[in-house]
Amino acid sequence: MRAFLIIGLTLFGLTGIAVHAQTGSGQIERQTTGTILDRLMTSGEMTYQVKLQDGQTVTVGDNESVSTAAGRSFFPGDRVVVTVYRDIDGLTRYLLADHARGDALLWVVGLFLVAIWWFTRSRGLRSLVSLGVSLVMLILWVVPSIANGSNPVVITLIGASLILAITLLWTEGLTRMTAAALGGTVGAMMVTGFLSAWAISFTKLSGLGSEEAFALGSIGLSRSIDLSGLLLAGILVGILGVLDDVAVAQAATVAELRHANPTLTNRALYQAAMRVGRSHLVAIINTLALAYAGTALPLLVLFRLSDQPFGMIVSSELVATEIVRTVLGSIGLLLAVPLTTILAVILQVRPHSSASHSHA
């Protein structure tokens, strides 16, 4: 989910922040795409002949310092993003901003869709519809609301609850299991939200723990974007999908245990389901921690190559943010299992057996 959200946000224009930094001075007019026809060395600088999407062929410059730092290289035939801007003399200039990855991303997403259809058939298609609804909710309502200065935590809690309700009802139907999973997930998410707010305040995190957040801070002051609240909202969105998975699995476990042994007391049913849930939790928490570590891997390598003491590295804003994110996400998962189990046990009606009346 997080990866798809990043792709969506990028397509909705956050790349303009980096472009502004590349042009240095001057006024950006627009961005367009094109294909590199040739590259030339002119006056000691690399330039490119690019055919833009409107058919115009222009000479485009390359900010070599930015390209080198980002490890980028451009060759004839590459699809690229071109920034059109006016320099301080009022002349129209063109600058290579990035590779145009739209077509490549379509192939990658297409492979993903084929894999889902091949292995899950119609049930997988239902999950794709749910994913689409989630993305629409996030990109068209949650993100604009936060960008306009609304409270990120409140908006995220409302949006996440709606996403969960729609997703569970669409994929699982209106059942006792769905109600238990929804209640357990929302409850765990709300408690995680309160704990995250405390942890962010206690550890003095500003929300500027990444380049993206720092860029938002530089352009969002006039819009009063609450960056610490945005960090909290990001924690909730990050665990949303995993919470959903854990809660549904736990509610289904309770239903199957009740079906297999209708004579189980509620206490015995809860204990049996929790034994299964604990095993599931161990694997899920490890997965969550590794996922966060994977996204922060370049940062970890950077710190490893530096000569800073370990204590200084851990207490830095960047690393502390990832630690808080991982710990609070894990706590949310831990809470989801007992909450969902309790609700599922309550909602699973215990049938009256003849054995229960034999002692009368």
XYZ file of C-alpha atoms in Angstrom:
360
model
C 0.000 0.000 0.000
C 2.742 2.396 0.916
C 4.507 1.837 -2.413
C 1.325 2.431 -4.431
C 0.626 5.601 -2.456
C 4.110 6.924 -3.208
C 3.580 6.248 -6.912
C 0.232 8.027 -6.841
C 1.591 11.052 -5.020
C 4.487 11.290 -7.454
C 2.083 11.282 -10.399
C 0.096 14.031 -8.669
C 3.018 16.432 -8.787
C 5.406 16.112 -5.861
C 8.278 15.790 -8.331
C 8.030 19.519 -8.846
C 9.814 20.052 -5.518
C 12.958 18.336 -6.770
C 12.691 20.057 -10.125
C 12.643 23.454 -8.474
C 15.895 22.616 -6.740
C 17.482 21.587 -10.036
C 16.661 24.748 -11.959
C 18.299 26.877 -9.297
C 17.031 30.258 -10.427
C 14.266 30.937 -12.891
C 10.549 30.319 -13.156
C 9.231 26.857 -13.944
C 6.531 26.926 -16.627
C 5.658 23.266 -17.054
C 6.891 19.707 -17.254
C 6.579 17.436 -20.243
C 7.966 14.146 -21.511
C 10.041 13.271 -24.530
C 12.510 10.853 -26.102
C 16.258 11.449 -26.316
C 17.427 11.430 -29.934
C 21.098 12.190 -29.371
C 23.512 13.500 -26.788
C 26.249 15.993 -27.527
C 29.171 17.593 -25.747
C 28.762 21.353 -26.197
C 31.270 23.802 -24.682
C 32.366 21.155 -22.199
C 28.795 20.441 -21.076
C 26.567 17.499 -21.933
C 23.406 18.422 -23.839
C 20.681 16.286 -25.374
C 18.492 16.475 -28.441
C 15.023 15.571 -27.186
C 11.820 15.129 -29.157
C 9.017 16.327 -26.901
C 5.557 14.774 -26.829
C 4.186 17.682 -28.885
C 6.625 16.814 -31.702
C 9.031 19.683 -31.054
C 12.755 18.872 -30.978
C 14.754 20.919 -28.478
C 18.208 21.053 -26.949
C 18.040 20.084 -23.304
C 20.654 20.651 -20.617
C 21.500 18.300 -17.779
C 22.251 19.307 -14.220
C 25.329 17.091 -13.940
C 25.791 17.567 -10.208
C 22.244 16.370 -9.522
C 22.466 13.485 -12.013
C 25.786 12.315 -10.616
C 24.554 12.453 -7.027
C 21.417 10.514 -7.970
C 23.369 7.958 -10.012
C 21.414 8.792 -13.159
C 22.599 8.546 -16.745
C 20.701 9.292 -19.955
C 21.140 7.707 -23.386
C 19.492 7.991 -26.828
C 16.137 6.231 -26.839
C 15.408 6.941 -23.176
C 12.043 8.397 -22.234
C 12.648 11.428 -20.022
C 10.863 14.156 -18.077
C 11.804 17.643 -19.265
C 11.341 20.816 -17.241
C 10.534 23.949 -19.229
C 11.499 27.162 -17.417
C 12.509 30.763 -18.012
C 15.926 31.874 -16.842
C 16.694 35.238 -15.233
C 17.003 36.804 -18.713
C 13.512 35.650 -19.696
C 14.755 33.017 -22.158
C 13.043 29.619 -22.377
C 15.299 26.804 -21.203
C 14.933 23.042 -21.004
C 16.370 20.774 -18.336
C 16.349 17.015 -17.877
C 14.464 16.355 -14.659
C 14.267 12.555 -14.514
C 13.547 9.375 -16.403
C 9.922 8.971 -17.523
C 8.971 5.683 -15.878
C 5.274 5.577 -16.724
C 5.494 2.823 -19.361
C 7.866 0.710 -17.258
C 5.608 1.047 -14.229
C 2.624 -0.091 -16.305
C 4.502 -3.278 -17.208
C 5.422 -3.906 -13.567
C 1.852 -3.314 -12.391
C 0.590 -5.474 -15.261
C 2.790 -8.335 -14.064
C 1.333 -7.873 -10.594
C -2.234 -8.037 -11.940
C -1.514 -11.177 -13.959
C 0.020 -12.866 -10.900
C -3.030 -12.010 -8.783
C -5.426 -13.350 -11.409
C -3.382 -16.516 -11.948
C -3.161 -17.469 -8.282
C -6.394 -16.105 -6.789
C -8.875 -15.731 -9.680
C -12.068 -13.852 -8.821
C -11.193 -13.380 -5.145
C -8.017 -11.595 -6.152
C -9.986 -9.294 -8.429
C -12.176 -8.334 -5.490
C -9.062 -7.439 -3.513
C -7.890 -5.279 -6.424
C -11.168 -3.378 -6.352
C -10.648 -2.833 -2.627
C -7.110 -1.619 -3.305
C -8.452 0.815 -5.889
C -11.003 2.173 -3.423
C -8.253 2.586 -0.822
C -6.032 4.509 -3.225
C -8.885 6.741 -4.342
C -9.775 7.495 -0.727
C -6.163 8.273 0.175
C -5.208 10.315 -2.878
C -8.454 12.184 -3.501
C -9.579 12.843 0.084
C -7.006 12.084 2.804
C -4.006 13.687 1.086
C -5.810 16.858 -0.121
C -7.390 17.325 3.309
C -3.997 17.123 5.020
C -2.437 19.419 2.403
C -5.152 21.994 3.106
C -4.237 22.073 6.788
C -6.732 19.625 8.321
C -5.637 17.574 11.323
C -3.689 14.619 9.834
C -4.565 12.238 12.664
C -8.318 12.860 12.573
C -8.426 12.698 8.781
C -6.361 9.502 8.703
C -8.450 7.767 11.376
C -11.672 8.602 9.532
C -10.231 7.631 6.159
C -8.676 4.410 7.472
C -11.927 3.367 9.168
C -13.876 3.926 5.953
C -11.253 2.057 3.935
C -11.399 -0.882 6.341
C -15.190 -1.000 6.330
C -15.431 -0.907 2.536
C -12.584 -3.391 2.050
C -13.842 -5.957 4.553
C -17.459 -5.750 3.435
C -16.467 -6.112 -0.214
C -14.011 -8.995 0.235
C -15.575 -10.891 3.148
C -19.240 -9.866 3.129
C -21.418 -8.826 6.065
C -20.687 -11.529 8.650
C -19.868 -11.839 12.340
C -16.252 -12.417 11.329
C -16.206 -9.145 9.396
C -17.695 -7.231 12.317
C -15.119 -8.672 14.720
C -12.219 -7.939 12.363
C -13.410 -4.381 11.755
C -13.943 -3.684 15.449
C -10.585 -5.162 16.423
C -8.706 -3.259 13.723
C -10.306 0.112 14.423
C -9.834 -0.350 18.170
C -6.165 -1.281 17.781
C -5.607 1.594 15.384
C -7.128 4.140 17.765
C -5.039 2.940 20.709
C -1.961 2.952 18.470
C -2.802 6.518 17.501
C -2.859 7.663 21.124
C 0.379 5.810 21.905
C 2.025 7.222 18.770
C 1.063 10.767 19.755
C 2.646 10.208 23.166
C 5.784 8.579 21.695
C 6.308 11.351 19.134
C 5.961 13.999 21.835
C 8.104 12.083 24.349
C 10.953 11.505 21.865
C 10.725 15.095 20.553
C 10.264 14.036 16.924
C 9.485 16.967 14.638
C 8.297 14.943 11.654
C 11.282 16.108 9.576
C 12.808 12.638 9.510
C 12.990 12.328 5.721
C 13.754 14.429 2.661
C 10.089 14.330 1.657
C 8.958 15.614 5.047
C 11.645 18.310 4.991
C 10.433 19.420 1.557
C 6.856 19.519 2.850
C 8.045 21.632 5.759
C 9.676 24.117 3.415
C 6.529 24.597 1.321
C 3.875 23.842 3.934
C 4.512 26.467 6.560
C 2.034 28.845 4.980
C -0.552 26.061 4.852
C 0.063 25.087 8.497
C 0.736 21.408 7.803
C 1.264 19.586 11.098
C 4.367 17.524 10.316
C 4.420 15.620 13.611
C 0.755 14.788 13.040
C 1.636 13.747 9.503
C 4.257 11.387 10.926
C 1.625 9.880 13.219
C -0.788 9.512 10.311
C 1.950 7.787 8.321
C 2.427 5.261 11.121
C -1.289 4.444 11.062
C -1.433 4.089 7.274
C 1.730 1.973 7.331
C 0.205 -0.663 9.617
C -3.312 -0.518 8.183
C -2.900 -3.375 5.713
C -1.095 -5.624 8.195
C -3.702 -4.927 10.884
C -6.413 -5.898 8.428
C -4.647 -9.173 7.643
C -4.080 -10.071 11.304
C -7.639 -9.210 12.347
C -9.309 -11.156 9.528
C -7.111 -14.200 10.165
C -7.847 -14.090 13.889
C -11.598 -13.709 13.423
C -11.575 -16.587 10.928
C -9.624 -18.713 13.419
C -12.271 -18.168 16.087
C -15.042 -19.066 13.632
C -13.286 -22.276 12.547
C -12.530 -23.338 16.120
C -16.175 -22.790 17.089
C -17.319 -24.764 14.053
C -14.895 -27.625 14.795
C -15.889 -27.848 18.466
C -19.212 -26.167 19.280
C -18.996 -27.279 22.915
C -15.993 -25.077 23.698
C -16.664 -22.494 26.379
C -15.949 -18.890 25.498
C -12.883 -18.940 27.730
C -11.495 -22.084 26.099
C -12.275 -20.704 22.649
C -10.424 -17.471 23.443
C -7.381 -19.328 24.766
C -7.218 -21.646 21.744
C -7.527 -18.751 19.297
C -4.854 -16.750 21.131
C -2.407 -19.653 20.827
C -2.831 -19.502 17.058
C -2.694 -15.710 17.069
C 0.591 -15.570 18.976
C 2.287 -17.772 16.387
C 0.974 -15.554 13.616
C 2.102 -12.414 15.444
C 5.723 -13.530 15.734
C 6.024 -13.863 11.959
C 4.071 -10.682 11.192
C 6.068 -8.461 13.571
C 9.313 -9.756 12.092
C 7.963 -9.006 8.615
C 6.964 -5.480 9.625
C 10.368 -4.748 11.178
C 12.207 -6.045 8.111
C 9.965 -3.992 5.814
C 10.839 -0.791 7.671
C 14.519 -1.783 7.798
C 14.450 -2.377 4.053
C 13.167 1.117 3.311
C 15.826 2.583 5.620
C 18.671 0.391 4.310
C 20.511 3.190 2.417
C 20.304 5.288 5.568
C 21.748 2.452 7.671
C 24.625 2.002 5.217
C 25.308 5.747 5.308
C 25.533 5.744 9.085
C 27.702 2.615 9.033
C 30.218 4.407 6.825
C 30.249 7.482 9.053
C 32.392 7.860 12.151
C 29.553 8.884 14.472
C 29.123 7.019 17.789
C 26.320 4.456 17.890
C 24.388 6.447 20.481
C 24.422 9.540 18.278
C 23.211 7.531 15.295
C 20.306 5.981 17.182
C 19.191 9.307 18.664
C 19.219 11.107 15.309
C 15.841 12.191 13.952
C 16.042 9.866 10.942
C 16.816 6.671 12.865
C 14.615 7.531 15.854
C 11.674 8.029 13.493
C 12.091 4.529 12.036
C 12.462 3.019 15.516
C 9.277 4.687 16.746
C 7.470 3.681 13.556
C 8.490 0.031 13.939
C 7.785 -0.191 17.669
C 4.374 1.501 17.485
C 3.380 -0.547 14.454
C 4.266 -3.725 16.332
C 2.266 -2.597 19.368
C -0.721 -2.025 17.092
C -0.452 -5.594 15.828
C -0.148 -6.934 19.371
C -3.329 -5.104 20.346
C -5.282 -6.237 17.294
C -5.081 -9.937 18.146
C -6.699 -9.944 21.624
C -9.210 -7.233 20.678
C -10.347 -9.114 17.584
C -10.384 -12.420 19.446
C -12.569 -11.065 22.246
C -15.046 -9.553 19.779
C -15.107 -12.698 17.640
C -15.738 -14.927 20.678
C -18.587 -12.679 21.820
C -20.150 -12.606 18.352
C -19.783 -16.349 17.718
C -22.971 -17.720 19.261
C -22.359 -20.934 21.175
C -25.016 -23.488 20.212
C -26.843 -25.311 23.000
C -25.782 -28.925 23.051
C -27.568 -31.824 24.599
C -24.564 -32.412 26.806
C -25.057 -29.068 28.419
C -28.546 -30.112 29.565
C -27.641 -33.592 30.739
C -26.629 -32.287 34.166
C -29.987 -30.610 34.754
